[in-house]
Coordinates of N, CA, C and O in Angstrom, one line a residue:
G1 N -142.8 7.4 18.6 CA -142.3 6.0 18.5 C -140.8 5.9 18.3 O -140.1 6.6 18.9
E2 N -140.4 5.0 17.4 CA -139.0 4.7 17.1 C -138.3 5.9 16.6 O -137.1 6.2 16.9
S3 N -138.9 6.6 15.6 CA -138.2 7.8 15.0 C -138.1 8.9 16.0 O -137.1 9.7 15.9
E4 N -139.0 9.0 16.9 CA -139.0 10.0 18.0 C -137.7 9.8 18.9 O -137.0 10.7 19.2
Q5 N -137.5 8.5 19.2 CA -136.4 8.1 20.1 C -135.1 8.4 19.3 O -134.1 8.9 19.9
M6 N -135.1 8.2 18.0 CA -133.9 8.4 17.1 C -133.6 9.9 17.2 O -132.4 10.3 17.3
N7 N -134.7 10.8 17.1 CA -134.4 12.2 17.1 C -133.9 12.6 18.5 O -133.0 13.5 18.5
T8 N -134.4 12.0 19.6 CA -133.9 12.4 20.9 C -132.4 11.9 21.0 O -131.6 12.7 21.5
D9 N -132.0 10.8 20.5 CA -130.6 10.3 20.5 C -129.8 11.3 19.7 O -128.7 11.6 20.1
D10 N -130.2 11.7 18.5 CA -129.5 12.7 17.7 C -129.3 14.0 18.5 O -128.2 14.6 18.5
L11 N -130.4 14.4 19.2 CA -130.3 15.7 19.9 C -129.3 15.5 21.1 O -128.5 16.4 21.3
I12 N -129.3 14.4 21.8 CA -128.3 14.2 22.9 C -126.9 14.3 22.3 O -126.0 14.9 22.9
L13 N -126.6 13.6 21.2 CA -125.3 13.6 20.6 C -124.9 15.0 20.2 O -123.7 15.4 20.3
K14 N -125.8 15.8 19.7 CA -125.5 17.2 19.3 C -125.2 18.0 20.5 O -124.4 18.9 20.4
L15 N -126.0 17.8 21.6 CA -125.8 18.6 22.8 C -124.5 18.3 23.5 O -123.8 19.1 24.0
M16 N -124.3 17.0 23.7 CA -123.2 16.5 24.5 C -121.9 16.0 23.7 O -120.8 16.0 24.3
G17 N -122.1 15.6 22.5 CA -121.0 14.9 21.8 C -120.9 13.5 22.2 O -121.3 13.1 23.3
K18 N -120.3 12.6 21.4 CA -120.2 11.2 21.7 C -119.4 10.9 22.9 O -119.8 10.1 23.8
I19 N -118.2 11.5 23.0 CA -117.3 11.2 24.1 C -118.0 11.6 25.5 O -118.0 10.8 26.4
N20 N -118.5 12.8 25.6 CA -119.1 13.3 26.8 C -120.4 12.6 27.1 O -120.8 12.4 28.3
A21 N -121.2 12.1 26.1 CA -122.4 11.4 26.4 C -122.0 10.0 27.1 O -122.7 9.6 27.9
D22 N -120.9 9.5 26.7 CA -120.4 8.3 27.3 C -119.8 8.6 28.7 O -119.8 7.7 29.6
K23 N -119.2 9.8 28.9 CA -118.6 10.2 30.1 C -119.6 10.5 31.2 O -119.2 10.4 32.4
F24 N -120.8 10.9 30.8 CA -121.8 11.3 31.8 C -123.1 10.5 31.5 O -124.1 11.0 31.1
P25 N -123.0 9.2 31.8 CA -124.2 8.3 31.5 C -125.5 8.7 32.2 O -126.6 8.5 31.7
S26 N -125.4 9.2 33.4 CA -126.6 9.6 34.2 C -127.4 10.7 33.4 O -128.6 10.7 33.3
I27 N -126.6 11.7 32.9 CA -127.2 12.8 32.2 C -127.8 12.3 30.8 O -128.8 12.8 30.4
R28 N -127.0 11.5 30.2 CA -127.5 10.9 28.9 C -128.8 10.1 29.1 O -129.7 10.3 28.3
T29 N -128.9 9.3 30.2 CA -130.1 8.6 30.5 C -131.2 9.5 30.8 O -132.3 9.3 30.3
L30 N -130.9 10.6 31.6 CA -132.0 11.6 31.9 C -132.5 12.2 30.6 O -133.7 12.3 30.4
M31 N -131.6 12.7 29.7 CA -132.0 13.3 28.5 C -132.8 12.3 27.6 O -133.8 12.7 27.0
G32 N -132.4 11.1 27.6 CA -133.1 10.0 26.8 C -134.5 9.8 27.3 O -135.4 9.3 26.6
S33 N -134.8 10.0 28.6 CA -136.1 9.8 29.2 C -137.1 10.9 29.0 O -138.2 10.8 29.3
I34 N -136.6 12.0 28.5 CA -137.4 13.2 28.3 C -138.3 13.1 27.0 O -137.8 12.8 25.9
N35 N -139.6 13.2 27.2 CA -140.5 13.1 26.0 C -140.6 14.5 25.4 O -141.2 15.4 25.9
M36 N -139.9 14.6 24.2 CA -139.8 16.0 23.6 C -141.1 16.4 22.9 O -141.3 17.5 22.5
S37 N -142.1 15.5 22.8 CA -143.4 15.8 22.1 C -144.3 16.5 23.1 O -145.3 17.2 22.8
K38 N -144.0 16.4 24.4 CA -144.8 17.2 25.4 C -144.3 18.6 25.5 O -143.1 18.9 25.2
T39 N -145.1 19.5 26.0 CA -144.8 20.9 26.2 C -143.6 21.1 27.1 O -142.7 21.9 26.9
S40 N -143.6 20.2 28.2 CA -142.5 20.4 29.2 C -141.2 19.8 28.7 O -140.2 20.0 29.3
G41 N -141.2 19.1 27.6 CA -140.0 18.4 27.1 C -138.9 19.3 26.8 O -137.7 19.1 27.2
T42 N -139.1 20.5 26.1 CA -138.1 21.4 25.8 C -137.5 22.0 27.1 O -136.3 22.1 27.2
Y43 N -138.4 22.4 28.0 CA -137.9 22.9 29.3 C -137.0 21.9 30.0 O -135.9 22.3 30.5
K44 N -137.5 20.7 30.1 CA -136.7 19.6 30.8 C -135.3 19.4 30.1 O -134.3 19.2 30.8
M45 N -135.3 19.5 28.8 CA -134.1 19.2 28.1 C -133.1 20.4 28.3 O -131.9 20.2 28.5
K46 N -133.6 21.6 28.4 CA -132.8 22.8 28.7 C -132.1 22.6 30.1 O -131.0 22.9 30.3
V47 N -133.0 22.2 31.1 CA -132.5 22.0 32.4 C -131.4 20.9 32.5 O -130.4 21.0 33.1
A48 N -131.7 19.8 31.8 CA -130.8 18.7 31.7 C -129.5 19.1 31.0 O -128.4 18.7 31.5
F49 N -129.5 19.9 30.0 CA -128.3 20.4 29.3 C -127.5 21.3 30.3 O -126.3 21.2 30.3
Y50 N -128.2 22.1 31.0 CA -127.5 23.0 32.0 C -126.8 22.1 33.1 O -125.7 22.3 33.5
V51 N -127.5 21.0 33.5 CA -126.9 20.1 34.5 C -125.7 19.5 33.9 O -124.6 19.4 34.6
Y52 N -125.7 19.1 32.6 CA -124.5 18.6 31.9 C -123.4 19.6 32.0 O -122.2 19.3 32.3
L53 N -123.7 20.9 31.6 CA -122.6 21.9 31.5 C -122.0 22.2 32.9 O -120.8 22.3 33.1
A54 N -122.9 22.3 33.9 CA -122.5 22.6 35.3 C -121.7 21.4 35.8 O -120.7 21.6 36.6
T55 N -122.1 20.2 35.5 CA -121.3 19.0 35.9 C -119.9 19.0 35.3 O -118.9 18.7 36.0
K56 N -119.9 19.3 34.0 CA -118.6 19.4 33.3 C -117.7 20.4 34.0 O -116.5 20.2 34.2
F57 N -118.3 21.6 34.3 CA -117.5 22.7 35.0 C -117.0 22.1 36.4 O -115.8 22.3 36.7
N58 N -117.9 21.5 37.1 CA -117.5 20.9 38.5 C -116.3 20.0 38.3 O -115.4 20.0 39.1
N59 N -116.4 19.1 37.3 CA -115.4 18.1 37.2 C -114.0 18.7 36.7 O -113.0 18.2 36.9
M60 N -114.1 19.8 35.9 CA -112.9 20.5 35.4 C -112.1 21.1 36.6 O -110.9 21.3 36.5
L61 N -112.8 21.4 37.7 CA -112.2 22.0 38.8 C -111.2 21.1 39.5 O -110.2 21.6 40.1
G62 N -111.4 19.8 39.4 CA -110.4 18.9 40.0 C -110.5 19.0 41.5 O -111.3 19.6 42.1
N63 N -109.5 18.4 42.2 CA -109.5 18.3 43.7 C -109.1 19.7 44.3 O -109.5 20.0 45.4
R64 N -108.3 20.5 43.5 CA -107.9 21.8 44.1 C -108.9 22.9 43.9 O -108.7 24.0 44.4
G65 N -109.9 22.6 43.1 CA -110.9 23.7 42.8 C -110.4 24.8 42.0 O -110.8 26.0 42.2
E66 N -109.5 24.5 41.0 CA -108.9 25.6 40.2 C -109.0 25.3 38.7 O -109.0 24.2 38.3
I67 N -109.2 26.4 38.0 CA -109.1 26.4 36.5 C -108.1 27.5 36.1 O -108.3 28.6 36.5
R68 N -107.1 27.1 35.4 CA -106.0 28.1 35.1 C -106.3 28.7 33.7 O -106.8 28.1 32.8
G69 N -105.9 30.0 33.6 CA -106.0 30.7 32.4 C -105.7 32.2 32.6 O -105.8 32.7 33.8
K70 N -105.2 32.9 31.6 CA -104.8 34.3 31.8 C -106.0 35.2 32.0 O -106.0 36.1 32.7
T71 N -107.1 34.9 31.3 CA -108.3 35.7 31.4 C -109.5 34.8 31.7 O -109.4 33.6 31.6
L72 N -110.6 35.4 32.0 CA -111.9 34.7 32.2 C -112.2 34.0 30.9 O -112.6 32.8 31.0
D73 N -112.1 34.6 29.8 CA -112.4 33.9 28.5 C -111.6 32.7 28.3 O -112.0 31.7 27.8
D74 N -110.3 32.8 28.7 CA -109.4 31.6 28.5 C -109.9 30.4 29.4 O -109.9 29.3 29.0
C75 N -110.3 30.8 30.6 CA -110.8 29.8 31.5 C -112.1 29.1 31.0 O -112.3 27.9 31.0
I76 N -113.0 30.0 30.5 CA -114.3 29.5 29.9 C -114.0 28.6 28.7 O -114.5 27.5 28.6
H77 N -113.1 29.0 27.9 CA -112.7 28.2 26.7 C -112.1 26.9 27.1 O -112.4 25.9 26.5
S78 N -111.2 26.9 28.1 CA -110.6 25.6 28.5 C -111.6 24.6 29.1 O -111.3 23.4 29.1
C79 N -112.7 25.1 29.5 CA -113.8 24.2 30.0 C -114.7 23.7 28.9 O -115.6 22.9 29.2
H80 N -114.6 24.3 27.7 CA -115.4 23.9 26.6 C -116.9 24.2 26.9 O -117.8 23.3 26.7
L81 N -117.2 25.4 27.5 CA -118.5 25.8 27.8 C -119.0 26.9 26.9 O -118.2 27.7 26.4
P82 N -120.3 27.0 26.6 CA -120.8 28.2 25.9 C -120.5 29.4 26.7 O -120.5 29.3 28.0
H83 N -120.1 30.5 26.1 CA -119.6 31.7 26.8 C -120.5 32.2 27.9 O -120.1 32.4 29.0
D84 N -121.8 32.3 27.6 CA -122.8 32.9 28.5 C -122.9 32.0 29.8 O -122.9 32.5 30.9
V85 N -122.9 30.7 29.6 CA -123.0 29.7 30.7 C -121.7 29.7 31.5 O -121.8 29.8 32.7
G86 N -120.6 29.7 30.8 CA -119.3 29.7 31.5 C -119.2 31.0 32.3 O -118.7 30.9 33.5
Y87 N -119.5 32.1 31.7 CA -119.4 33.4 32.4 C -120.2 33.3 33.7 O -119.8 33.7 34.8
K88 N -121.5 32.8 33.6 CA -122.4 32.8 34.8 C -121.8 31.8 35.8 O -121.8 32.2 37.0
L89 N -121.3 30.7 35.4 CA -120.7 29.7 36.4 C -119.5 30.3 37.1 O -119.4 30.2 38.3
F90 N -118.6 31.0 36.3 CA -117.4 31.5 37.0 C -117.8 32.7 37.9 O -117.2 32.9 38.9
E91 N -118.7 33.6 37.4 CA -119.1 34.7 38.2 C -119.8 34.3 39.5 O -119.6 34.9 40.5
T92 N -120.6 33.2 39.4 CA -121.4 32.8 40.6 C -120.5 32.0 41.6 O -120.6 32.2 42.8
F93 N -119.6 31.1 41.1 CA -118.9 30.2 42.0 C -117.4 30.5 42.1 O -116.8 30.0 43.0
G94 N -116.8 31.2 41.1 CA -115.4 31.3 41.1 C -114.9 32.6 41.7 O -115.7 33.6 41.8
T95 N -113.6 32.7 42.0 CA -112.9 33.9 42.4 C -111.6 33.9 41.7 O -110.9 32.9 41.6
A96 N -111.3 35.1 41.2 CA -110.0 35.3 40.5 C -108.9 35.0 41.5 O -108.9 35.4 42.6
M97 N -107.9 34.2 41.0 CA -106.7 33.9 41.9 C -105.9 35.2 42.1 O -105.8 36.0 41.2
Q98 N -105.3 35.2 43.3 CA -104.5 36.4 43.6 C -103.0 36.1 43.4 O -102.6 35.0 43.3
G99 N -102.2 37.1 43.3 CA -100.7 37.0 43.2 C -100.3 36.6 41.8 O -100.9 37.0 40.9
D100 N -99.3 35.7 41.8 CA -98.7 35.4 40.4 C -99.4 34.2 39.8 O -99.1 33.8 38.7
R101 N -100.5 33.7 40.4 CA -101.2 32.6 39.9 C -102.4 33.1 39.1 O -103.2 33.9 39.5
E102 N -102.5 32.7 37.8 CA -103.6 33.1 36.9 C -104.6 32.1 36.8 O -104.4 30.9 36.6
G103 N -105.9 32.5 36.9 CA -107.0 31.6 36.7 C -108.1 31.9 37.8 O -108.1 33.0 38.4
Y104 N -108.9 30.9 38.0 CA -110.0 31.1 38.9 C -110.0 29.9 39.9 O -109.6 28.8 39.5
Q105 N -110.5 30.1 41.1 CA -110.6 29.0 42.0 C -112.0 29.1 42.6 O -112.7 30.1 42.7
V106 N -112.5 27.9 43.1 CA -113.8 27.8 43.7 C -113.6 27.3 45.1 O -113.0 26.2 45.3
S107 N -114.0 28.0 46.1 CA -113.8 27.6 47.5 C -114.7 26.5 47.8 O -115.7 26.2 47.1
K108 N -114.5 25.8 48.9 CA -115.3 24.6 49.3 C -116.7 25.0 49.5 O -117.6 24.3 49.0
P109 N -117.1 26.1 50.2 CA -118.5 26.4 50.4 C -119.2 26.7 49.0 O -120.3 26.3 48.8
K110 N -118.5 27.4 48.1 CA -119.0 27.7 46.8 C -119.2 26.4 46.0 O -120.2 26.2 45.3
R111 N -118.2 25.4 46.2 CA -118.3 24.2 45.5 C -119.5 23.4 46.0 O -120.3 22.7 45.2
D112 N -119.8 23.4 47.3 CA -120.9 22.8 47.9 C -122.2 23.4 47.3 O -123.2 22.6 47.0
S113 N -122.2 24.7 47.1 CA -123.4 25.4 46.5 C -123.6 24.9 45.1 O -124.7 24.7 44.7
L114 N -122.5 24.8 44.4 CA -122.6 24.3 43.0 C -123.2 22.9 42.9 O -124.1 22.6 42.1
L115 N -122.7 22.0 43.8 CA -123.2 20.6 43.9 C -124.7 20.6 44.2 O -125.5 19.9 43.6
V116 N -125.1 21.5 45.2 CA -126.5 21.5 45.6 C -127.4 22.0 44.3 O -128.4 21.4 44.0
Q117 N -126.9 23.0 43.6 CA -127.6 23.5 42.5 C -127.7 22.4 41.4 O -128.8 22.2 40.9
I118 N -126.6 21.7 41.1 CA -126.7 20.7 40.1 C -127.7 19.6 40.5 O -128.5 19.1 39.7
L119 N -127.6 19.1 41.7 CA -128.5 18.0 42.2 C -129.9 18.4 42.2 O -130.8 17.7 41.8
I120 N -130.3 19.7 42.6 CA -131.7 20.1 42.6 C -132.2 20.2 41.1 O -133.3 19.7 40.8
L121 N -131.4 20.7 40.2 CA -131.8 20.8 38.8 C -131.9 19.4 38.2 O -132.8 19.1 37.4
Y122 N -131.0 18.5 38.6 CA -131.1 17.1 38.1 C -132.5 16.5 38.5 O -133.1 15.8 37.7
V123 N -132.9 16.7 39.8 CA -134.2 16.2 40.2 C -135.3 16.9 39.4 O -136.3 16.3 39.0
M124 N -135.2 18.2 39.3 CA -136.2 19.0 38.6 C -136.4 18.5 37.1 O -137.5 18.5 36.6
A125 N -135.3 18.2 36.5 CA -135.4 17.7 35.1 C -136.1 16.4 35.0 O -136.5 16.0 33.9
H126 N -136.3 15.7 36.1 CA -137.1 14.4 36.1 C -138.6 14.6 36.1 O -139.3 13.7 35.9
G127 N -139.0 15.8 36.4 CA -140.4 16.1 36.3 C -141.0 16.7 37.6 O -140.3 16.9 38.6
K128 N -142.3 17.0 37.5 CA -143.0 17.8 38.6 C -143.0 17.1 39.9 O -143.2 17.7 40.9
R129 N -142.9 15.7 39.8 CA -143.0 15.0 41.1 C -141.9 15.2 42.0 O -141.9 14.8 43.2
M130 N -140.8 15.8 41.5 CA -139.6 16.1 42.3 C -139.1 14.8 43.0 O -138.8 14.8 44.2
K131 N -139.0 13.8 42.2 CA -138.6 12.5 42.8 C -137.6 11.8 41.8 O -137.8 11.8 40.6
V132 N -136.6 11.2 42.4 CA -135.6 10.4 41.6 C -135.2 9.2 42.3 O -134.9 9.2 43.5
S133 N -135.3 8.1 41.6 CA -134.8 6.8 42.3 C -133.4 6.6 41.7 O -133.1 6.9 40.5
N134 N -132.5 6.0 42.5 CA -131.2 5.7 42.2 C -130.3 6.9 41.8 O -130.1 7.2 40.6
L135 N -129.8 7.5 42.8 CA -128.9 8.7 42.6 C -127.4 8.3 42.3 O -126.6 9.1 42.0
G136 N -127.1 7.0 42.4 CA -125.8 6.5 42.3 C -125.1 7.0 41.0 O -124.0 7.6 41.1
P137 N -125.7 6.9 39.8 CA -125.1 7.4 38.6 C -124.7 8.9 38.6 O -123.7 9.3 38.1
I138 N -125.6 9.8 39.1 CA -125.3 11.2 39.1 C -124.1 11.5 40.1 O -123.3 12.3 39.8
F139 N -124.1 10.8 41.2 CA -123.0 11.0 42.1 C -121.7 10.6 41.5 O -120.7 11.2 41.6
K140 N -121.8 9.5 40.7 CA -120.6 9.0 40.0 C -120.1 10.0 39.0 O -118.9 10.3 38.9
D141 N -121.1 10.5 38.2 CA -120.7 11.5 37.2 C -120.1 12.8 37.8 O -119.3 13.5 37.2
L142 N -120.6 13.1 39.0 CA -120.1 14.3 39.7 C -118.8 14.0 40.5 O -118.2 14.9 41.1
N143 N -118.3 12.8 40.5 CA -117.1 12.4 41.2 C -117.3 12.7 42.7 O -116.3 13.2 43.4
I144 N -118.4 12.4 43.3 CA -118.6 12.6 44.7 C -119.1 11.2 45.3 O -119.8 10.4 44.6
R145 N -118.9 11.1 46.6 CA -119.4 9.9 47.3 C -120.9 10.1 47.6 O -121.4 11.2 47.7
A146 N -121.6 8.9 47.7 CA -123.0 9.0 47.9 C -123.3 9.8 49.2 O -124.3 10.6 49.2
K147 N -122.5 9.6 50.2 CA -122.7 10.3 51.5 C -122.7 11.8 51.3 O -123.6 12.5 51.9
E148 N -121.8 12.3 50.5 CA -121.7 13.7 50.3 C -122.9 14.2 49.5 O -123.5 15.3 49.8
G149 N -123.3 13.5 48.4 CA -124.4 13.9 47.6 C -125.7 13.9 48.4 O -126.5 14.8 48.3
V150 N -125.9 12.9 49.2 CA -127.1 12.8 50.1 C -127.1 14.0 51.0 O -128.2 14.6 51.3
E151 N -126.0 14.3 51.6 CA -125.9 15.4 52.6 C -126.3 16.7 51.9 O -127.0 17.6 52.4
R152 N -125.8 17.0 50.6 CA -126.1 18.2 49.9 C -127.6 18.2 49.6 O -128.2 19.3 49.7
L153 N -128.2 17.1 49.2 CA -129.7 17.1 48.9 C -130.5 17.4 50.2 O -131.5 18.1 50.1
R154 N -130.1 16.8 51.3 CA -130.8 17.0 52.5 C -130.7 18.5 52.9 O -131.6 19.1 53.5
Q155 N -129.6 19.2 52.7 CA -129.4 20.6 52.9 C -130.5 21.4 52.2 O -130.9 22.5 52.6
A156 N -130.9 20.9 51.0 CA -131.8 21.6 50.2 C -133.3 21.1 50.5 O -134.2 21.5 49.8
G157 N -133.5 20.3 51.5 CA -134.8 20.0 52.0 C -135.3 18.7 51.4 O -136.5 18.3 51.6
F158 N -134.5 17.9 50.7 CA -134.9 16.6 50.1 C -134.9 15.5 51.2 O -134.1 15.6 52.1
E159 N -135.8 14.6 51.0 CA -135.7 13.4 51.8 C -135.0 12.3 51.0 O -135.3 12.1 49.8
C160 N -133.9 11.7 51.6 CA -133.2 10.7 50.9 C -133.2 9.4 51.7 O -133.0 9.4 52.9
K161 N -133.6 8.4 50.9 CA -133.6 7.1 51.6 C -132.8 6.1 50.8 O -132.8 6.2 49.5
K162 N -132.2 5.1 51.5 CA -131.5 4.0 50.8 C -132.5 3.0 50.4 O -133.3 2.5 51.2
S163 N -132.5 2.6 49.1 CA -133.5 1.6 48.6 C -133.1 0.3 49.0 O -131.9 -0.1 49.0
N164 N -134.0 -0.5 49.5 CA -133.8 -1.9 50.0 C -133.4 -2.8 48.8 O -132.5 -3.7 48.9
S165 N -134.0 -2.5 47.6 CA -133.8 -3.4 46.5 C -132.4 -3.2 45.8 O -131.7 -4.1 45.5
T166 N -132.1 -1.9 45.6 CA -130.8 -1.6 44.9 C -129.7 -1.2 45.7 O -128.5 -1.3 45.3
G167 N -129.9 -0.7 47.0 CA -128.9 -0.3 47.8 C -128.4 1.1 47.5 O -127.5 1.7 48.1
E168 N -129.1 1.7 46.5 CA -128.8 3.1 46.1 C -129.7 4.1 46.7 O -130.8 3.7 47.2
Y169 N -129.4 5.4 46.8 CA -130.3 6.3 47.4 C -131.3 6.9 46.4 O -131.0 7.0 45.2
D170 N -132.5 7.1 47.0 CA -133.6 7.8 46.2 C -133.8 9.1 46.9 O -133.6 9.2 48.1
A171 N -134.3 10.1 46.1 CA -134.6 11.4 46.7 C -135.9 11.9 46.3 O -136.4 11.6 45.2
C172 N -136.6 12.6 47.2 CA -137.9 13.2 46.9 C -138.0 14.5 47.7 O -137.5 14.6 48.8
L173 N -138.8 15.4 47.2 CA -139.0 16.7 47.9 C -140.5 16.6 48.3 O -141.4 16.5 47.5
N174 N -140.7 16.6 49.7 CA -142.0 16.6 50.2 C -142.3 17.9 50.9 O -141.4 18.6 51.4
V175 N -143.6 18.2 51.1 CA -144.1 19.3 51.8 C -144.7 18.9 53.1 O -145.4 17.9 53.1
P176 N -144.4 19.5 54.3 CA -143.5 20.6 54.4 C -142.1 20.2 54.3 O -141.7 19.0 54.6
L177 N -141.2 21.1 53.9 CA -139.8 20.8 53.8 C -139.2 20.6 55.2 O -139.6 21.2 56.1
T178 N -138.3 19.7 55.2 CA -137.5 19.4 56.5 C -136.0 19.6 56.2 O -135.5 19.0 55.2
F179 N -135.4 20.4 57.0 CA -134.0 20.6 56.8 C -133.2 20.1 58.0 O -133.7 20.0 59.1
P180 N -132.0 19.6 57.8 CA -131.2 19.1 58.9 C -130.8 20.3 59.8 O -130.8 21.4 59.4
R181 N -130.6 20.0 61.1 CA -130.1 21.0 62.0 C -128.8 21.5 61.6 O -127.9 20.8 61.1
P182 N -128.5 22.8 61.7 CA -127.3 23.4 61.3 C -126.1 22.8 62.2 O -126.3 22.6 63.4
K183 N -125.0 22.6 61.6 CA -123.8 22.1 62.3 C -123.2 23.3 63.1 O -123.0 24.4 62.5
L184 N -123.0 23.1 64.4 CA -122.5 24.2 65.2 C -121.0 24.2 65.0 O -120.3 23.2 65.1
A185 N -120.4 25.4 64.9 CA -119.0 25.5 64.8 C -118.3 25.2 66.1 O -118.9 25.6 67.2
R186 N -117.2 24.6 66.1 CA -116.4 24.3 67.3 C -115.8 25.6 67.8 O -115.3 26.4 67.1
R187 N -115.8 25.7 69.1 CA -115.2 26.9 69.7 C -113.8 26.6 70.2 O -113.4 25.6 70.5

């Protein structure tokens, strides 16, 4: 009931902090919708928390896809990420900068992979039905246009449709999976 919602709100503030909870409303809403008394609640909350951390990492990259720091630990610290998660994100998506520039950078293809991962996990955290209506808020939190977000989800096999009522995109994963045709490189 009411005390359960209060506990969930407390948990959200402990995980995200007040400022970031306000900065990422889609993830706060997602976390608030998770029923922690169900067995799947803890799992969904962990996935939602990782979505939050990965979104924070993505947004720290800025337009140039770089995070500056003398060492990997400096870069992780500057992102305000737990060490293990930061290490995994940098190792998976980042490359140490060469020459006299210190820090890590994330290439466009790696950034696209990061976005795909975040969006898939965002949908997973909504439950087994693998369905989300109104993707607008998560696209806004990720600082990407709806067109780009929909393209990334379609690459992962999701069906995305524009809702007639809201004008926002909805996504669902249906079987059999359908993937867009690969884009052919220009010669």
